[in-house]
PDB file of C-alpha atoms and ligand atoms in Angstrom:
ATOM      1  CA  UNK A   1      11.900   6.215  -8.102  1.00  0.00           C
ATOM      2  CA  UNK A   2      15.974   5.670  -8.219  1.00  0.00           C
ATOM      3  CA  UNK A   3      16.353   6.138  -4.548  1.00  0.00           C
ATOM      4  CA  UNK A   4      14.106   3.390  -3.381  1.00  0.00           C
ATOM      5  CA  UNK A   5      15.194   1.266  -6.504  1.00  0.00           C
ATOM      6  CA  UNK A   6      19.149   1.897  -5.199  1.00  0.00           C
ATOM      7  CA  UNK A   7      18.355   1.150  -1.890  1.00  0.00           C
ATOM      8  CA  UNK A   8      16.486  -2.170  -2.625  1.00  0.00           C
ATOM      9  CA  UNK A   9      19.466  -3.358  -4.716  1.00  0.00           C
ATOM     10  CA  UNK A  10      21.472  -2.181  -1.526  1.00  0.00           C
ATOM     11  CA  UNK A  11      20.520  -3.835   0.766  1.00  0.00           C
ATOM     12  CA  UNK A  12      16.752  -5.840  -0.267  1.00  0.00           C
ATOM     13  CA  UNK A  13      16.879  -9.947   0.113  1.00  0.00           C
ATOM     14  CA  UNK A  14      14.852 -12.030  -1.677  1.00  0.00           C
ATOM     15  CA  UNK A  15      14.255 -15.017   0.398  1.00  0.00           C
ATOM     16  CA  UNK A  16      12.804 -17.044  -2.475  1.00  0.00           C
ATOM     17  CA  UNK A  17      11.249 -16.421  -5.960  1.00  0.00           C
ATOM     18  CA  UNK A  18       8.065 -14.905  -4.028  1.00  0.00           C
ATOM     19  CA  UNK A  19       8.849 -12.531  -1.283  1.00  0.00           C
ATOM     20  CA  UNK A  20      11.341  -9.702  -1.113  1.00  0.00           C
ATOM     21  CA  UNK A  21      12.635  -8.534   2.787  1.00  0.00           C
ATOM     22  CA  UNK A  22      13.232  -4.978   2.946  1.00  0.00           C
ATOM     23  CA  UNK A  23      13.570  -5.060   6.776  1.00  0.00           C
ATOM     24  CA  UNK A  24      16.287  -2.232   7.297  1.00  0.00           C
ATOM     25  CA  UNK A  25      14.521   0.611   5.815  1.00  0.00           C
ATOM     26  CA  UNK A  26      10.378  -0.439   5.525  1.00  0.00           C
ATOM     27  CA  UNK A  27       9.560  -3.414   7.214  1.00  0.00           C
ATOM     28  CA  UNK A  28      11.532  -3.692  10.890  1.00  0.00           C
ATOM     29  CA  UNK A  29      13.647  -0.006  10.483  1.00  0.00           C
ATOM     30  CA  UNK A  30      12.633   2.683   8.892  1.00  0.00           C
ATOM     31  CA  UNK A  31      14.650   5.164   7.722  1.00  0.00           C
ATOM     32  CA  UNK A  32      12.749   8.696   8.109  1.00  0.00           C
ATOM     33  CA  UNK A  33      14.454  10.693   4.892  1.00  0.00           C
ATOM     34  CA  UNK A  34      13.430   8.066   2.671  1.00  0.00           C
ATOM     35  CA  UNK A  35       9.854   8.245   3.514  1.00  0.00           C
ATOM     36  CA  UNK A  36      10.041  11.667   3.984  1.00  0.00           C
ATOM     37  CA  UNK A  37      10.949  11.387  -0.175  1.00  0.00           C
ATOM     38  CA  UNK A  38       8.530   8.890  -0.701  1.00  0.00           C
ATOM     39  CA  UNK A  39       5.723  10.673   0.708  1.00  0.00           C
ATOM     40  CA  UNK A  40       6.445  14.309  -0.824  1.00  0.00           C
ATOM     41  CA  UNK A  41       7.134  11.844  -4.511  1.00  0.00           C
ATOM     42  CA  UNK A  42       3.538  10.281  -3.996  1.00  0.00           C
ATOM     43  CA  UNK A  43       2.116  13.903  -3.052  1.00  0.00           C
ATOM     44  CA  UNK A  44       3.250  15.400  -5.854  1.00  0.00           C
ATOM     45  CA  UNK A  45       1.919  12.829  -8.251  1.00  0.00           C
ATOM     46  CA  UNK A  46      -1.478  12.818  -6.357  1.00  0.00           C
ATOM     47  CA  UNK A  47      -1.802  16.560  -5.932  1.00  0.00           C
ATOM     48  CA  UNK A  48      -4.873  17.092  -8.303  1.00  0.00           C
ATOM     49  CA  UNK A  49      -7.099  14.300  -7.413  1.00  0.00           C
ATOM     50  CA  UNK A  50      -8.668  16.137  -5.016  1.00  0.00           C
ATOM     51  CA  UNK A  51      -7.617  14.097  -2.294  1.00  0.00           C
ATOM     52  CA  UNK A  52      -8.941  14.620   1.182  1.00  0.00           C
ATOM     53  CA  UNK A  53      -7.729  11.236   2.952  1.00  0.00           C
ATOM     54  CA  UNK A  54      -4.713   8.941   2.865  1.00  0.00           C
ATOM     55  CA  UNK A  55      -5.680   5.517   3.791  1.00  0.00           C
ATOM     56  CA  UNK A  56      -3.309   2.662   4.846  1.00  0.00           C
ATOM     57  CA  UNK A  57      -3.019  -0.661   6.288  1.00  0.00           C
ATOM     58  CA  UNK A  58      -1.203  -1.823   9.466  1.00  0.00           C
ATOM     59  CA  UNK A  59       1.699  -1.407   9.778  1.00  0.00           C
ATOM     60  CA  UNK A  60       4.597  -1.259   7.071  1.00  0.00           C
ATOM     61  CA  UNK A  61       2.014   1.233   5.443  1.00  0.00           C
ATOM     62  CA  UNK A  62       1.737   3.989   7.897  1.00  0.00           C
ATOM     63  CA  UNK A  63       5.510   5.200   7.538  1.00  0.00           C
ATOM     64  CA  UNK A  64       4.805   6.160   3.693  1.00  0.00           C
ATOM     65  CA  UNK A  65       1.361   6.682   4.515  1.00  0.00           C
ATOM     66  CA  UNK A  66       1.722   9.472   7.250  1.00  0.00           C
ATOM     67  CA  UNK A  67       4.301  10.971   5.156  1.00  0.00           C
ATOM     68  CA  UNK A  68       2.244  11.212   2.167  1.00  0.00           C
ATOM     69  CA  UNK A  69      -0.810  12.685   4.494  1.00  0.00           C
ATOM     70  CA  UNK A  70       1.903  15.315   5.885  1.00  0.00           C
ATOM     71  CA  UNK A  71       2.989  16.893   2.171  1.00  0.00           C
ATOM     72  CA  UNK A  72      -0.418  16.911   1.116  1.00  0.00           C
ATOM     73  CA  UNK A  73      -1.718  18.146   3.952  1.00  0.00           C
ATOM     74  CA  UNK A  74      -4.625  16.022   5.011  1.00  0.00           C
ATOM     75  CA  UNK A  75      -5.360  12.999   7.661  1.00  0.00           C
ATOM     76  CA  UNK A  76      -4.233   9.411   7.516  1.00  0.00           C
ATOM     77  CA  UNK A  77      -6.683   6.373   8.502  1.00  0.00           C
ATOM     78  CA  UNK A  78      -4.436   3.024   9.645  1.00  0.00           C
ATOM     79  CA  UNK A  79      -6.690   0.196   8.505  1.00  0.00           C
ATOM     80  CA  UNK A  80      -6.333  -2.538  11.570  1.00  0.00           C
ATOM     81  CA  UNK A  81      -5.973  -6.074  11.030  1.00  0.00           C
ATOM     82  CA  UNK A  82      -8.007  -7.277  13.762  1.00  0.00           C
ATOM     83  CA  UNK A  83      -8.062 -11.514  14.340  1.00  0.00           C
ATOM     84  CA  UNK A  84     -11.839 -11.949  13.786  1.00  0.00           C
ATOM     85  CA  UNK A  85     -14.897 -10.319  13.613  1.00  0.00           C
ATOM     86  CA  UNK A  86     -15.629  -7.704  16.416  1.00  0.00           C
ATOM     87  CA  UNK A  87     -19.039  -7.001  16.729  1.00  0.00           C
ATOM     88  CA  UNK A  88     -19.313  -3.338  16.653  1.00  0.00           C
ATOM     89  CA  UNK A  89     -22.047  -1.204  14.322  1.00  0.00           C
ATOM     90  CA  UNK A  90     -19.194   1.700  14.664  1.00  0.00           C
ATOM     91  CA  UNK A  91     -16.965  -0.663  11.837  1.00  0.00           C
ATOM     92  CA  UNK A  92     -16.896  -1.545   8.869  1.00  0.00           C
ATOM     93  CA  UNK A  93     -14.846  -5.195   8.182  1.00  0.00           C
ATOM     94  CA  UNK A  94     -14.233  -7.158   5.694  1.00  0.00           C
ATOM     95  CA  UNK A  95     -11.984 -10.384   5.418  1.00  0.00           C
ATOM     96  CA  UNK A  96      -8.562 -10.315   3.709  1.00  0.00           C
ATOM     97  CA  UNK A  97      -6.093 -13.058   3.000  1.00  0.00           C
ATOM     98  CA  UNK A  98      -2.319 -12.155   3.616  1.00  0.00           C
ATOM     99  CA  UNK A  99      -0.110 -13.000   1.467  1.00  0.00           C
ATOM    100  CA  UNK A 100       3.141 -13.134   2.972  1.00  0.00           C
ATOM    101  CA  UNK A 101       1.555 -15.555   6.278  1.00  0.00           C
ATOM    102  CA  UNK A 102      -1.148 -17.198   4.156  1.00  0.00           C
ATOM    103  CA  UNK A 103      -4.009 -15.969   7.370  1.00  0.00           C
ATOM    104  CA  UNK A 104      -6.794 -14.305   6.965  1.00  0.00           C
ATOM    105  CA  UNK A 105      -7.710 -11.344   9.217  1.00  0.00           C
ATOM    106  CA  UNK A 106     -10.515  -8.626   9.198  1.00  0.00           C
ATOM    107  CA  UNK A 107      -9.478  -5.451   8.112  1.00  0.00           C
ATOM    108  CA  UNK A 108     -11.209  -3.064   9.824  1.00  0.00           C
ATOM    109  CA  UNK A 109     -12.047   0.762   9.858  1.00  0.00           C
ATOM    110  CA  UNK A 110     -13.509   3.406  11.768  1.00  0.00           C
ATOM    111  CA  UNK A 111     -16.871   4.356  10.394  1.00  0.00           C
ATOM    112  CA  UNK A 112     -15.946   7.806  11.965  1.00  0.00           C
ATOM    113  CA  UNK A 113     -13.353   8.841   9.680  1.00  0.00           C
ATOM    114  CA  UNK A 114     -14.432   8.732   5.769  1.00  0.00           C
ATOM    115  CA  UNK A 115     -18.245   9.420   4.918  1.00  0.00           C
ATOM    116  CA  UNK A 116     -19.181   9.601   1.159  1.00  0.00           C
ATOM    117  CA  UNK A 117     -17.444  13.635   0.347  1.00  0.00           C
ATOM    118  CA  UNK A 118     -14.057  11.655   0.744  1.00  0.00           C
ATOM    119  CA  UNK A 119     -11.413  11.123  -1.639  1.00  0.00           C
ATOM    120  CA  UNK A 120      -8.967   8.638  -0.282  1.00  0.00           C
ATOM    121  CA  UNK A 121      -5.764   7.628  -1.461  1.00  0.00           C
ATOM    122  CA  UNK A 122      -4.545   4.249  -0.735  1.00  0.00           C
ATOM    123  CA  UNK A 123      -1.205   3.829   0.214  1.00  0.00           C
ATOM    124  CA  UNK A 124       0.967   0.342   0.888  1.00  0.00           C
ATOM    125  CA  UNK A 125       3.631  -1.035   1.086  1.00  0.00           C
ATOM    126  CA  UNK A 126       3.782  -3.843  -1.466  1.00  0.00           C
ATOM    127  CA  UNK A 127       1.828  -5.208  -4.170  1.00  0.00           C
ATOM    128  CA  UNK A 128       1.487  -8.544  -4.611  1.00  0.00           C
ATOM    129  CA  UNK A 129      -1.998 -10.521  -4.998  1.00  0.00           C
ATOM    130  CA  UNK A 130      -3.446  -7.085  -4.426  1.00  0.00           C
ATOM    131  CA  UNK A 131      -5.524  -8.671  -1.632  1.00  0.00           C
ATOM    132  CA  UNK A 132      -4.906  -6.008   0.803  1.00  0.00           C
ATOM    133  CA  UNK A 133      -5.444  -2.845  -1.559  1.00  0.00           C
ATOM    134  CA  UNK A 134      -8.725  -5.092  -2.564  1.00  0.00           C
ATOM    135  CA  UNK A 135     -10.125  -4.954   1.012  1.00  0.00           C
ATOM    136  CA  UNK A 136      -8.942  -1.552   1.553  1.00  0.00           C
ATOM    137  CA  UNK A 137     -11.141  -0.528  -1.430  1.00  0.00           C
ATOM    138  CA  UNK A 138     -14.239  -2.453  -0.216  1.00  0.00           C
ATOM    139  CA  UNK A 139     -14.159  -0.633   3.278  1.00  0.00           C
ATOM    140  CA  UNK A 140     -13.546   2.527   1.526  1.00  0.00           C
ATOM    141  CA  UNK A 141     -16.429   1.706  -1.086  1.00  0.00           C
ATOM    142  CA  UNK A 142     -18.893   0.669   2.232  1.00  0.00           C
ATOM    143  CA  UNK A 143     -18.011   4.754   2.915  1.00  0.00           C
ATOM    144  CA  UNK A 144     -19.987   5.861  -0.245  1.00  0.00           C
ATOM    145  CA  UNK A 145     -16.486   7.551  -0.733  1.00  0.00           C
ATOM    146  CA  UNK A 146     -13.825   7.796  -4.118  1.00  0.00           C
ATOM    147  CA  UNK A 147     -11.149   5.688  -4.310  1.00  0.00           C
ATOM    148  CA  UNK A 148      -8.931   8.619  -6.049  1.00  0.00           C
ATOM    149  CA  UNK A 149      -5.559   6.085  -6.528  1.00  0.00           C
ATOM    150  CA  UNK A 150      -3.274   3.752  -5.136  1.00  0.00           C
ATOM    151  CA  UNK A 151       0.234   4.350  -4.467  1.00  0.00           C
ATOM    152  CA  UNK A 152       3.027   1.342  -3.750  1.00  0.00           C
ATOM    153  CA  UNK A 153       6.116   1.606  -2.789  1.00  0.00           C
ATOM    154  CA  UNK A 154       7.550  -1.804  -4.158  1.00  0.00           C
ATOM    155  CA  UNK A 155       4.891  -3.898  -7.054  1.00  0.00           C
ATOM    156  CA  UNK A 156       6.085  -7.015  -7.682  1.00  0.00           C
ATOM    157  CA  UNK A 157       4.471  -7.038 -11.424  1.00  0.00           C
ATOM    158  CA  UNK A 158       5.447 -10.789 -11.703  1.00  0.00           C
ATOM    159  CA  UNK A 159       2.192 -10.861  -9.478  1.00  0.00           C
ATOM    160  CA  UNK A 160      -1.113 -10.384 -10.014  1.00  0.00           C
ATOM    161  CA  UNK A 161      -2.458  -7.794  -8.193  1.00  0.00           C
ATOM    162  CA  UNK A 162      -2.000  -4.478 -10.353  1.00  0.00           C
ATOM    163  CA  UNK A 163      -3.612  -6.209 -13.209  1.00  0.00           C
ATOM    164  CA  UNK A 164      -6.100  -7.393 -10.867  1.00  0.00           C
ATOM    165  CA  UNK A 165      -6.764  -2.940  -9.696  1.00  0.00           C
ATOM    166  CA  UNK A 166      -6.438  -1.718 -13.303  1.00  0.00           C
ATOM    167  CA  UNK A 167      -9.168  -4.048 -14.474  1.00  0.00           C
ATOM    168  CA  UNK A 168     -11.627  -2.274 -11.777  1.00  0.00           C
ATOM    169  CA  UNK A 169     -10.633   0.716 -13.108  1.00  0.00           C
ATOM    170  CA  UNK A 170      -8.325   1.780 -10.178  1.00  0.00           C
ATOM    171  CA  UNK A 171      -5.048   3.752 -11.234  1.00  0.00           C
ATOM    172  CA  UNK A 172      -1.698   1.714  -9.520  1.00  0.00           C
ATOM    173  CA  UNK A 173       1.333   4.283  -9.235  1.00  0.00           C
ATOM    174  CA  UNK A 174       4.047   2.302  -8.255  1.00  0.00           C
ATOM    175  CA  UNK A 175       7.753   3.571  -7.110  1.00  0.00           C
ATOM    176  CA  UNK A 176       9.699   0.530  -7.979  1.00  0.00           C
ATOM    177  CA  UNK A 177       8.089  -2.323 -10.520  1.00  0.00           C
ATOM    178  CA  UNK A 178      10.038  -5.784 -10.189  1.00  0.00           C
ATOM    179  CA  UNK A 179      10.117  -7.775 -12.714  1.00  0.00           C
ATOM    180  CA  UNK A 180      11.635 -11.045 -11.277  1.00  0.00           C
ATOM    181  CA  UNK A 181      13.195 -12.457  -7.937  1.00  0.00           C
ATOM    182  CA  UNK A 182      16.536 -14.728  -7.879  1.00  0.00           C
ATOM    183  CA  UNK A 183      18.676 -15.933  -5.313  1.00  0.00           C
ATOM    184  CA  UNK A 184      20.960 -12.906  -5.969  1.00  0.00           C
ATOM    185  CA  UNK A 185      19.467 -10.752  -8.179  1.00  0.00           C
ATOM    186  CA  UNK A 186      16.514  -8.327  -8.293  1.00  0.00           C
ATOM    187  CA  UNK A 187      15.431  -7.102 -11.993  1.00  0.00           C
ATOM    188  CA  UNK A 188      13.179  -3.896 -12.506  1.00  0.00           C
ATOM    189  CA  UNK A 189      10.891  -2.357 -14.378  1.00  0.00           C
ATOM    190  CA  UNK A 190      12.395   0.589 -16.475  1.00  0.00           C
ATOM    191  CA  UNK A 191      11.004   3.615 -15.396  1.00  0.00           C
ATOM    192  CA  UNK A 192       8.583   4.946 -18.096  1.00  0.00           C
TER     193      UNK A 192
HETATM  194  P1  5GP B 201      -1.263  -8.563  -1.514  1.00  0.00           P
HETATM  195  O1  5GP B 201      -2.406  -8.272  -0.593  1.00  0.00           O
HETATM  196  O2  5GP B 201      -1.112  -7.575  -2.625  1.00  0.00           O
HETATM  197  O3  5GP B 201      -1.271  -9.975  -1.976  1.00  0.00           O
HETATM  198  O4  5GP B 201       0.041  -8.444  -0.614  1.00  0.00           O
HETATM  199  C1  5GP B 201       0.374  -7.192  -0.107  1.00  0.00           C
HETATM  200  C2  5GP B 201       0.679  -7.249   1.365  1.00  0.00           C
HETATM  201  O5  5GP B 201       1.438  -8.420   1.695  1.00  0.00           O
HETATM  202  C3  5GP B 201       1.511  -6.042   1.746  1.00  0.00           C
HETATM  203  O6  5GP B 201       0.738  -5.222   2.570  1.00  0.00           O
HETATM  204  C4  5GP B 201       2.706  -6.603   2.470  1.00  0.00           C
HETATM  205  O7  5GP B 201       2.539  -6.406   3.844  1.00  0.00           O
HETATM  206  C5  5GP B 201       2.715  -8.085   2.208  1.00  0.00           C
HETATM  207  N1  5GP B 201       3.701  -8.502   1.188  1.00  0.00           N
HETATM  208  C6  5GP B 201       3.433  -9.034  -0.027  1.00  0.00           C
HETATM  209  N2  5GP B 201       4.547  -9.395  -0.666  1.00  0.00           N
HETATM  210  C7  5GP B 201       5.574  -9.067   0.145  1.00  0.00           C
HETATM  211  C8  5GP B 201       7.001  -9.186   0.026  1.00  0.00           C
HETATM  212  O8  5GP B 201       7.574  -9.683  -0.971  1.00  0.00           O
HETATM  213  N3  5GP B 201       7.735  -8.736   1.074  1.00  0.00           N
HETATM  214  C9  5GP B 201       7.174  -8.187   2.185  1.00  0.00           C
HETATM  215  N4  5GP B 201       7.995  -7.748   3.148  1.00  0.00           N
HETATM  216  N5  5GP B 201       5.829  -8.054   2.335  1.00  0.00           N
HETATM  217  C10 5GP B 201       5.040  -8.491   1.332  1.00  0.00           C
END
């Protein structure tokens, strides 16, 4: 997607080799318009999976997320990161390792809100180790319901994690693909 590529070349840092900030316009501020594009961009490549739920993690996610839900007119579900276990038979958790603070936490979900007619689109963020789309997929699978596709807004395919979702079968639709981090450059992907 040339907007989001523009505007990471604009104003995205890398702060080493690994990690990319994007603080003024995902992570910290968000601008509205751009998700607002995002969303209606993932919706439209989504539109015939059938999709009944947009899932996300806490909380970069639920900008994109929630505007994803809006254009294709269905609910969002935040996944929480909560610290440790919580014993409650109304969740499902499972553990997750982040990558960006190297903790673990328990993602966590509602067993209210997906039941085994659901097809849920994952939405996040960033891909990196694909740890957090991994656990989202397990909580979603402990439903009984589809995982129809994931959607990212920034892979960094240097990574591993979208090899890591393709080889369970899972399709990755990612905005903007980087290829490599430097001090003062940021290489993509062509898009195909
Ligand atoms: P993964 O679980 O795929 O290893 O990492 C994905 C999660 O880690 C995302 O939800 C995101 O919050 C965080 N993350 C991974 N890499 C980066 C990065 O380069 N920059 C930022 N801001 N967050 C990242």
């Amino acid at each position: 997607m040339k907007l989001l590529e523009e505007k990471i070349l604009a104003e995205g840092r890398a702060i080493n080799e690994d990690i990319l900030k994007v603080d003024s316009f995902v992570n910290h501020q968000v601008e509205p318009l751009l998700m607002k594009e995002i969303g209606e961009h993932f919706a439209g490549h989504f539109k015939d999976r059938h999709i009944t739920k947009v899932v996300t993690i806490e909380s970069s996610g639920i900008a994109p997320a929630l505007m994803t839900a809006l254009a294709l007119g269905v609910p969002m579900i935040i996944l929480k990161k909560e610290p440790s276990k919580v014993l409650n038979d109304d969740l499902y958790q499972t553990v997750v390792t982040s990558f960006t603070k190297g903790t673990s936490y328990e993602l966590t979900m509602s067993r209210n809100f997906i039941n085994e007619n659901d097809h849920v689109l994952i939405i996040d963020d960033f891909l990196a180790n694909g740890e957090a789309a991994t656990g989202a997929i397990r909580l979603i699978r402990f439903a009984h319901a589809t995982v129809a596709g994931i959607g990212i807004l920034i892979e960094k395919s240097f990574q591993p994690g979208r090899q890591k979702l393709e080889e369970q079968g899972f399709e990755v639709y990612s905005l903007a693909r980087i290829a490599g981090l430097g001090k003062d450059t940021i290489e993509f992907i062509p898009e195909e």
